PDB file of C-alpha atoms in Angstrom:
ATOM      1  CA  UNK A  85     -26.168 -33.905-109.533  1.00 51.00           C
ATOM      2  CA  UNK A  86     -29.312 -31.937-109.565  1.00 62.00           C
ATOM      3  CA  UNK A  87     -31.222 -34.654-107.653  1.00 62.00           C
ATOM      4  CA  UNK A  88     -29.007 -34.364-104.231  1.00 63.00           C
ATOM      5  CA  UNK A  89     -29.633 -30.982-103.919  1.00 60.00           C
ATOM      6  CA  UNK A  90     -33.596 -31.864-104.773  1.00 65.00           C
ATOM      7  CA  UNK A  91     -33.904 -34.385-102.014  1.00 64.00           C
ATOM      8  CA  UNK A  92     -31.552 -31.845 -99.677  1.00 61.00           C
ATOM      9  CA  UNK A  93     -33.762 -28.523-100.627  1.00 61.00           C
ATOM     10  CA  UNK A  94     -36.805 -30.896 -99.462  1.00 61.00           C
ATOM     11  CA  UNK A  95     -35.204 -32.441 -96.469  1.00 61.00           C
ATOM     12  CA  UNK A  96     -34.487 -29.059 -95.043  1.00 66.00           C
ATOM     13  CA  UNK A  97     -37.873 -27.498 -95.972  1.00 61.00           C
ATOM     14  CA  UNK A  98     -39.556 -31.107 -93.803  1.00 58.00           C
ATOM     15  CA  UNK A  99     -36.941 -30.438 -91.081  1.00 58.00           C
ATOM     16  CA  UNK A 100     -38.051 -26.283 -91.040  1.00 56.00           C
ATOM     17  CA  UNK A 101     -41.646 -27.194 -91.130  1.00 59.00           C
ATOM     18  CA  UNK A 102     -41.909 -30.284 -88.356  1.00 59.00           C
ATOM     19  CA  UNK A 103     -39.710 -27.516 -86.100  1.00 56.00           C
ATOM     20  CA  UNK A 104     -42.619 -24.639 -86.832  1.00 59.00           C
ATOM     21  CA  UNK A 105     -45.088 -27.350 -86.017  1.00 56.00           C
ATOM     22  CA  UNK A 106     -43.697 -28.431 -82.092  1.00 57.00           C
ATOM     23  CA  UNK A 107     -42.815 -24.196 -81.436  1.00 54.00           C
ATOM     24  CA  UNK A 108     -46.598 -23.265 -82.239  1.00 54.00           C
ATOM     25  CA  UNK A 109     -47.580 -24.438 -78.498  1.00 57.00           C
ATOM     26  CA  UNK A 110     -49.819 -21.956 -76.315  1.00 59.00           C
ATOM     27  CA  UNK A 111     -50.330 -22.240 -72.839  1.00 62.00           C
ATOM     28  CA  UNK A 112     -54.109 -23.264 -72.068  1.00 64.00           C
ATOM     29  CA  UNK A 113     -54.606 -20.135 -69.512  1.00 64.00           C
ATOM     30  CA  UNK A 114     -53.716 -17.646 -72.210  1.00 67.00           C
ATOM     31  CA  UNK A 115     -56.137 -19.621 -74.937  1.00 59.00           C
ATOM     32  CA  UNK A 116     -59.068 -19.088 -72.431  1.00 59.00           C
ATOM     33  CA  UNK A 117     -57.772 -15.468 -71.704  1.00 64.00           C
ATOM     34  CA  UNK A 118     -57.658 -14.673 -75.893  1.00 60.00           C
ATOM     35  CA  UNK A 119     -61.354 -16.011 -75.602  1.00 55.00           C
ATOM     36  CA  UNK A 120     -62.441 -14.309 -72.640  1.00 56.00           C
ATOM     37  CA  UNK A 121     -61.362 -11.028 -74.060  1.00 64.00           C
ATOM     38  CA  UNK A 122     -62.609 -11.595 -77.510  1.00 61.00           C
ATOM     39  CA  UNK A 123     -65.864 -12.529 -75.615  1.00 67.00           C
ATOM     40  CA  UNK A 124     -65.424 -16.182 -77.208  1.00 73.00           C
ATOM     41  CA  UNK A 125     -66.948 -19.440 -75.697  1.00 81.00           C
ATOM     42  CA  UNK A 126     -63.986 -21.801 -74.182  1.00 81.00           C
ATOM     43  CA  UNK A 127     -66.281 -24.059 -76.128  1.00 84.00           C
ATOM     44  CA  UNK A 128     -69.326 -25.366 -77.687  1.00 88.00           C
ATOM     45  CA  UNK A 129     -71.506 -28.321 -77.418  1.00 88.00           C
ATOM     46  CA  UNK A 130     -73.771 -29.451 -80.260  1.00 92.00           C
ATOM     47  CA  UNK A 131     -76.883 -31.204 -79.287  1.00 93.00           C
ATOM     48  CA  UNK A 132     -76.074 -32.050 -75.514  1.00 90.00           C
ATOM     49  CA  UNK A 133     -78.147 -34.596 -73.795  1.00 91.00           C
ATOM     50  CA  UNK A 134     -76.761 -33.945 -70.181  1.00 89.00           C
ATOM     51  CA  UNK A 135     -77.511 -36.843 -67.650  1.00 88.00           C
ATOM     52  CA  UNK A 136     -77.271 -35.458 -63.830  1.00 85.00           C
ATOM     53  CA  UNK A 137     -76.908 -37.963 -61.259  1.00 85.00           C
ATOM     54  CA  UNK A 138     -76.964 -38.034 -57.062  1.00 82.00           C
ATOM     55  CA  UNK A 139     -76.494 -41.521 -55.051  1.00 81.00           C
ATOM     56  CA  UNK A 140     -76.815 -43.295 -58.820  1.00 80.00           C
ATOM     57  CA  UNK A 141     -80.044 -41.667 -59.323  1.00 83.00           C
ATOM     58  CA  UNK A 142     -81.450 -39.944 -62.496  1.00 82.00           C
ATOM     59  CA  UNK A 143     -82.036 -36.633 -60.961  1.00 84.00           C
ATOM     60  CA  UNK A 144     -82.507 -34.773 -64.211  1.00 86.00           C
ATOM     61  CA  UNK A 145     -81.806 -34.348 -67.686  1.00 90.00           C
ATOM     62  CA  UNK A 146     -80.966 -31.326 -69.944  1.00 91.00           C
ATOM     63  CA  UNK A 147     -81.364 -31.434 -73.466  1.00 93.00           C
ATOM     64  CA  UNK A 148     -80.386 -28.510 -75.887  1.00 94.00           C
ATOM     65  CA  UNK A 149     -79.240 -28.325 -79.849  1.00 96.00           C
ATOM     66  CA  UNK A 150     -76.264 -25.994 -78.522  1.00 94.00           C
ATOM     67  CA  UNK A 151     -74.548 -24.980 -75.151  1.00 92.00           C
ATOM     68  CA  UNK A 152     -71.895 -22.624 -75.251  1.00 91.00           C
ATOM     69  CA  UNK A 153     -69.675 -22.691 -72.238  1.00 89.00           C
ATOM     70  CA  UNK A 154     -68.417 -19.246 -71.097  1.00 86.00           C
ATOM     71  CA  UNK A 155     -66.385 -20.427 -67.915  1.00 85.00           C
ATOM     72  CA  UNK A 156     -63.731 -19.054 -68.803  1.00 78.00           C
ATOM     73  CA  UNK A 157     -65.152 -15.479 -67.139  1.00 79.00           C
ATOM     74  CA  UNK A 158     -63.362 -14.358 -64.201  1.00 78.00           C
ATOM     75  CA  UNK A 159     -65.915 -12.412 -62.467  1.00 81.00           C
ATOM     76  CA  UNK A 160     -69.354 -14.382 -64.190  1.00 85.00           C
ATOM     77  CA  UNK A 161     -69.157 -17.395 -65.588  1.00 89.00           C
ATOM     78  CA  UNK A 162     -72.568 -19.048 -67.259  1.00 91.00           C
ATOM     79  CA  UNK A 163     -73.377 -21.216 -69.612  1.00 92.00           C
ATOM     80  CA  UNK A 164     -75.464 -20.187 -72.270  1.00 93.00           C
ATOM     81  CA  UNK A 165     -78.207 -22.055 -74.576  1.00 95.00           C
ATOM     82  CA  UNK A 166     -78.832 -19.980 -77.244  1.00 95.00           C
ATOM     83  CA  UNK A 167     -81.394 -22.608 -79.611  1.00 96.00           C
ATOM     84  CA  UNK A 168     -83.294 -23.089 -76.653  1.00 95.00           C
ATOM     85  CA  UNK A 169     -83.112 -25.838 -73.356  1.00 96.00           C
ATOM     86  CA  UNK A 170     -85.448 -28.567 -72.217  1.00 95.00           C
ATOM     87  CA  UNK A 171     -84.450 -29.947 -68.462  1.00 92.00           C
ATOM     88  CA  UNK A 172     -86.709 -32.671 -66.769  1.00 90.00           C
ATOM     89  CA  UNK A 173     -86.811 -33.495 -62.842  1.00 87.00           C
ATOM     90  CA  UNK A 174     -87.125 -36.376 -62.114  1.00 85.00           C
ATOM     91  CA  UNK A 175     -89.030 -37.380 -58.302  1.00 78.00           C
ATOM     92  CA  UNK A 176     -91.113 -39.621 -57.093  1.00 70.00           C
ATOM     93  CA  UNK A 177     -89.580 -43.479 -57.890  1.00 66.00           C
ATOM     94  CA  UNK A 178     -87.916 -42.097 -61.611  1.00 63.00           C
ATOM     95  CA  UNK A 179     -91.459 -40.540 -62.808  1.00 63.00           C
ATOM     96  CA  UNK A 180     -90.493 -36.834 -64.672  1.00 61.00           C
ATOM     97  CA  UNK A 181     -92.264 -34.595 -61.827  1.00 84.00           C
ATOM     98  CA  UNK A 182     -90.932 -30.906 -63.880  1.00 91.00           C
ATOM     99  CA  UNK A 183     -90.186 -30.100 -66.959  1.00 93.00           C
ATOM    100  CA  UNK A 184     -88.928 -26.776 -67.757  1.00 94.00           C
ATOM    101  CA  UNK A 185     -88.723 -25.357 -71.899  1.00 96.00           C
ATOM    102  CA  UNK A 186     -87.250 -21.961 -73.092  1.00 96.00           C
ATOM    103  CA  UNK A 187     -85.979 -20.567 -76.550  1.00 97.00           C
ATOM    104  CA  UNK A 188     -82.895 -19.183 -74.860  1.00 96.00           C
ATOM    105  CA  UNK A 189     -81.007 -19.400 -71.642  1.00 95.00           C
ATOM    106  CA  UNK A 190     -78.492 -18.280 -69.721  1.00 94.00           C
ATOM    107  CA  UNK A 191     -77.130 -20.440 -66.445  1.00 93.00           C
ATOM    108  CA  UNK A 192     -74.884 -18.789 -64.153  1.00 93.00           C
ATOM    109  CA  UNK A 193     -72.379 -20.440 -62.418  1.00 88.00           C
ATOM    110  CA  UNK A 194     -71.667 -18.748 -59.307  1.00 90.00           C
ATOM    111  CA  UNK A 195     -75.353 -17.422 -58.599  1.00 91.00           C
ATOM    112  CA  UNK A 196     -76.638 -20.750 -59.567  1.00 89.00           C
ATOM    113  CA  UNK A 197     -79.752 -18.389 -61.487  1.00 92.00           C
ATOM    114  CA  UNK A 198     -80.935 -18.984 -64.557  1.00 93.00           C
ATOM    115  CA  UNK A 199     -82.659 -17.209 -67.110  1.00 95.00           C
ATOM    116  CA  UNK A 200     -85.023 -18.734 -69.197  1.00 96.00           C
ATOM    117  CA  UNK A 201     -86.739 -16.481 -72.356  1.00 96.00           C
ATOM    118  CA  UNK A 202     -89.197 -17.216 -74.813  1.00 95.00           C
ATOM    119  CA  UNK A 203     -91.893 -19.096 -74.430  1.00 96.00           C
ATOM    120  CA  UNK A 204     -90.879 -19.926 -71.297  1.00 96.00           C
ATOM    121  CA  UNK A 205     -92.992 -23.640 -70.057  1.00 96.00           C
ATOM    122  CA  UNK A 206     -93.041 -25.415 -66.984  1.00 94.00           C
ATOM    123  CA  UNK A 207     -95.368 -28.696 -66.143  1.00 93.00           C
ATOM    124  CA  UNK A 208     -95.588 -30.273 -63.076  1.00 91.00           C
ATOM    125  CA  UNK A 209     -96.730 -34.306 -64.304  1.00 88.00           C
ATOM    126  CA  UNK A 210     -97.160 -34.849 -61.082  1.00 85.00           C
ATOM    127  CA  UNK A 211     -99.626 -31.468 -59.606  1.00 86.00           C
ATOM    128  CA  UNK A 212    -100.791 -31.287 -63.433  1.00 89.00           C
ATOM    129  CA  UNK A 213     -99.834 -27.792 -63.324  1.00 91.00           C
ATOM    130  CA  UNK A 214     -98.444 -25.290 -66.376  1.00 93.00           C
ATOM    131  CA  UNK A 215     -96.780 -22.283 -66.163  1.00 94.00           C
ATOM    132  CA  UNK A 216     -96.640 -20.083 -69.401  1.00 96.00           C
ATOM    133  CA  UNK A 217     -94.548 -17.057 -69.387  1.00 96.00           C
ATOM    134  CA  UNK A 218     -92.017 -14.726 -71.906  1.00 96.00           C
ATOM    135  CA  UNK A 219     -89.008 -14.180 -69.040  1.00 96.00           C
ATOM    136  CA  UNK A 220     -88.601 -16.779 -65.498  1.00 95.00           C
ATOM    137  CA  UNK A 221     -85.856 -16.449 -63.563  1.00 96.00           C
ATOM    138  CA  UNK A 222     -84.900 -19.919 -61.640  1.00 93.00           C
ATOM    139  CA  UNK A 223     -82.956 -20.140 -58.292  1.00 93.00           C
ATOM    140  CA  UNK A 224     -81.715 -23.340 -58.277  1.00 88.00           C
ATOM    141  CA  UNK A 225     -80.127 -23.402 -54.909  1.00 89.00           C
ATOM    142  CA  UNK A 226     -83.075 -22.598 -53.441  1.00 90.00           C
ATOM    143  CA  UNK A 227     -85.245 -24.355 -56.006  1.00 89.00           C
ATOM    144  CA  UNK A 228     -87.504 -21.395 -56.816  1.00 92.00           C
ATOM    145  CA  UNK A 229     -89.176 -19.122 -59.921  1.00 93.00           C
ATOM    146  CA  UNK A 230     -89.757 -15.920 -60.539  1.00 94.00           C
ATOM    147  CA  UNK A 231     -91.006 -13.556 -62.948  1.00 94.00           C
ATOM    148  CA  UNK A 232     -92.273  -9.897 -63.645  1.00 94.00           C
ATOM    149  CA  UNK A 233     -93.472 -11.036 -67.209  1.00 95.00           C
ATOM    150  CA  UNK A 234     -96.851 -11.676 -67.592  1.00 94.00           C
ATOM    151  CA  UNK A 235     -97.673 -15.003 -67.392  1.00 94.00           C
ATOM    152  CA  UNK A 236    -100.809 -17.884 -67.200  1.00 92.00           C
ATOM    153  CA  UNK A 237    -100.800 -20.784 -64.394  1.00 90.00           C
ATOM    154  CA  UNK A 238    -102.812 -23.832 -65.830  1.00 89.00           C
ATOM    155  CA  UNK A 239    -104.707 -26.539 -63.959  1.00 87.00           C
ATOM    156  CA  UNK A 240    -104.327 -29.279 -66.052  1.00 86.00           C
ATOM    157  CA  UNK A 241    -107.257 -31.581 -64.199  1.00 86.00           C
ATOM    158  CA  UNK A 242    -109.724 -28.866 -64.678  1.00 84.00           C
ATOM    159  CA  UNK A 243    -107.964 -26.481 -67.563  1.00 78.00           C
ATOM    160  CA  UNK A 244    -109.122 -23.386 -65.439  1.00 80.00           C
ATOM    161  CA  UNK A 245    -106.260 -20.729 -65.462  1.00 84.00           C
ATOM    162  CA  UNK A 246    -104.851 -17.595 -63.736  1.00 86.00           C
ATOM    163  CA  UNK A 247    -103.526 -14.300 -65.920  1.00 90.00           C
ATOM    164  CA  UNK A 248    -101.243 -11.765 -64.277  1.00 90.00           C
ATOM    165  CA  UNK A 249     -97.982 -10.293 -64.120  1.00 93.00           C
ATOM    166  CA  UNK A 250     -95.117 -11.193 -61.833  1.00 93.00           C
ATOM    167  CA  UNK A 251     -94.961 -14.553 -60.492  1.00 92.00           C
ATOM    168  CA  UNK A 252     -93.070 -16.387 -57.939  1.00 94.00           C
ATOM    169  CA  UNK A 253     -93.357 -20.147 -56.690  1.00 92.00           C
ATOM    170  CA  UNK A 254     -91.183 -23.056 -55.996  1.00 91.00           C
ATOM    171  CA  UNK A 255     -89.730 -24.919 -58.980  1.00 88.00           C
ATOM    172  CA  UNK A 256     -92.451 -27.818 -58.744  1.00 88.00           C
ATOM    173  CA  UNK A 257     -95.010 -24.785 -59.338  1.00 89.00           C
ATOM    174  CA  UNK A 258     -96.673 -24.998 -55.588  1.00 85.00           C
ATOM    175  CA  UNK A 259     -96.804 -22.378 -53.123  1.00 87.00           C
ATOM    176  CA  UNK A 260     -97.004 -20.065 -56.078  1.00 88.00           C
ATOM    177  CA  UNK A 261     -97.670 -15.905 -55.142  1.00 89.00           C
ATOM    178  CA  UNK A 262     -98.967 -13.229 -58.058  1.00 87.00           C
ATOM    179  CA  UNK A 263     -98.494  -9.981 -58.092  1.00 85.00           C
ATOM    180  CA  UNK A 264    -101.377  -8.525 -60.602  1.00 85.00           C
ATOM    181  CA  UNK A 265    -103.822 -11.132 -61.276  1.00 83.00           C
ATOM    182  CA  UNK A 266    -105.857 -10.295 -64.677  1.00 77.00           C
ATOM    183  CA  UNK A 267    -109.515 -12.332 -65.377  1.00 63.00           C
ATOM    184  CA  UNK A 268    -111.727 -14.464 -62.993  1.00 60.00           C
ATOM    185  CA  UNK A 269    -110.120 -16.579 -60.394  1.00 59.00           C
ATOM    186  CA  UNK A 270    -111.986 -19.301 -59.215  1.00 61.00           C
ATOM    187  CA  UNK A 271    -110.956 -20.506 -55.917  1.00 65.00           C
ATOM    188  CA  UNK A 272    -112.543 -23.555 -52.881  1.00 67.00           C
ATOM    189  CA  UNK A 273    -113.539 -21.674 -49.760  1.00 69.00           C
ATOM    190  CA  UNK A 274    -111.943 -24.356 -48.043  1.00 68.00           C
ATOM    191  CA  UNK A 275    -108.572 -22.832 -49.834  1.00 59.00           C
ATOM    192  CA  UNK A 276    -109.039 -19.489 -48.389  1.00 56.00           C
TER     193      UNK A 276
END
């Protein structure tokens, strides 16, 4: 007699906890609202290797160890890489033409701005330029840097160099303006 009520006392408690199980259901926009408030990523990515592609082109590639995705912001929503980022633009028939290295970064969505700090490094493979800086802001609509860190611009052909603070160029590191220049600059008269 004691094993009917055994199988009954279990069959009830399945019954109870298979009912708990369907009734624990939240609605996705109040999930991302719990995380927005609690100023929690919607979610995370663990070493993302991010392919972009226009026309079935490579256009570039982003590489990080983490990206957490903070969409989920009404007003501002970025992306942020806080073990660092490493995107390459690719030009010129598929040859890597920019490479761009932080620690950290922040991407913002609607502004399309980024925010790239610590040891901040851009090359141009194709200009053999580098661009060595703590802070660089990047426009990407407009495909432009800028910076009021101090930073050093590289020749790569001839390793001569320009020191100052504040920076702005396109993102392919020509055109580029300084604000402060610190040290010799060496210059062509046929530049000037």
């Amino acid at each position: 007699m004691n094993k009917p009520f055994e199988i009954l006392k279990k069959s009830i408690a399945v019954v109870l906890f298979t009912a708990m199980l369907f009734s624990c259901t939240n609605d996705s926009k109040e999930v991302r609202d719990f995380l927005a408030e609690k100023n929690l990523p919607i979610g995370v990515a663990k070493d993302a290797y991010h392919v972009y592609k226009d026309s079935g082109r490579i256009t570039s590639k982003l590489i990080t160890p983490q990206l957490n995705d903070f969409s989920n912001r009404k007003n501002h929503p970025y992306n942020e890489f806080p073990k660092g980022v490493k995107i390459i633009n690719y030009e010129n028939d598929g040859k890597d033409s920019v490479t761009v290295v932080g620690d950290y970064a922040l991407s913002y969505a609607k502004t399309s701005i980024s925010e790239l700090r610590g040891n901040v490094v851009v090359v141009n493979h194709t200009d053999k330029m580098k661009l060595e800086t703590d802070q660089l802001f990047w426009d990407q609509k407009n495909k432009y840097f800028f910076s009021e860190k101090p930073f050093v611009l590289t020749k790569l052909t001839d390793s001569t160099f320009t020191k100052g603070t504040g920076f702005e160029s396109r993102e392919d590191l020509t055109k580029w303006v300084s604000k402060n220049i610190t040290g010799d600059l060496i210059t062509n008269e046929d530049e000037l």
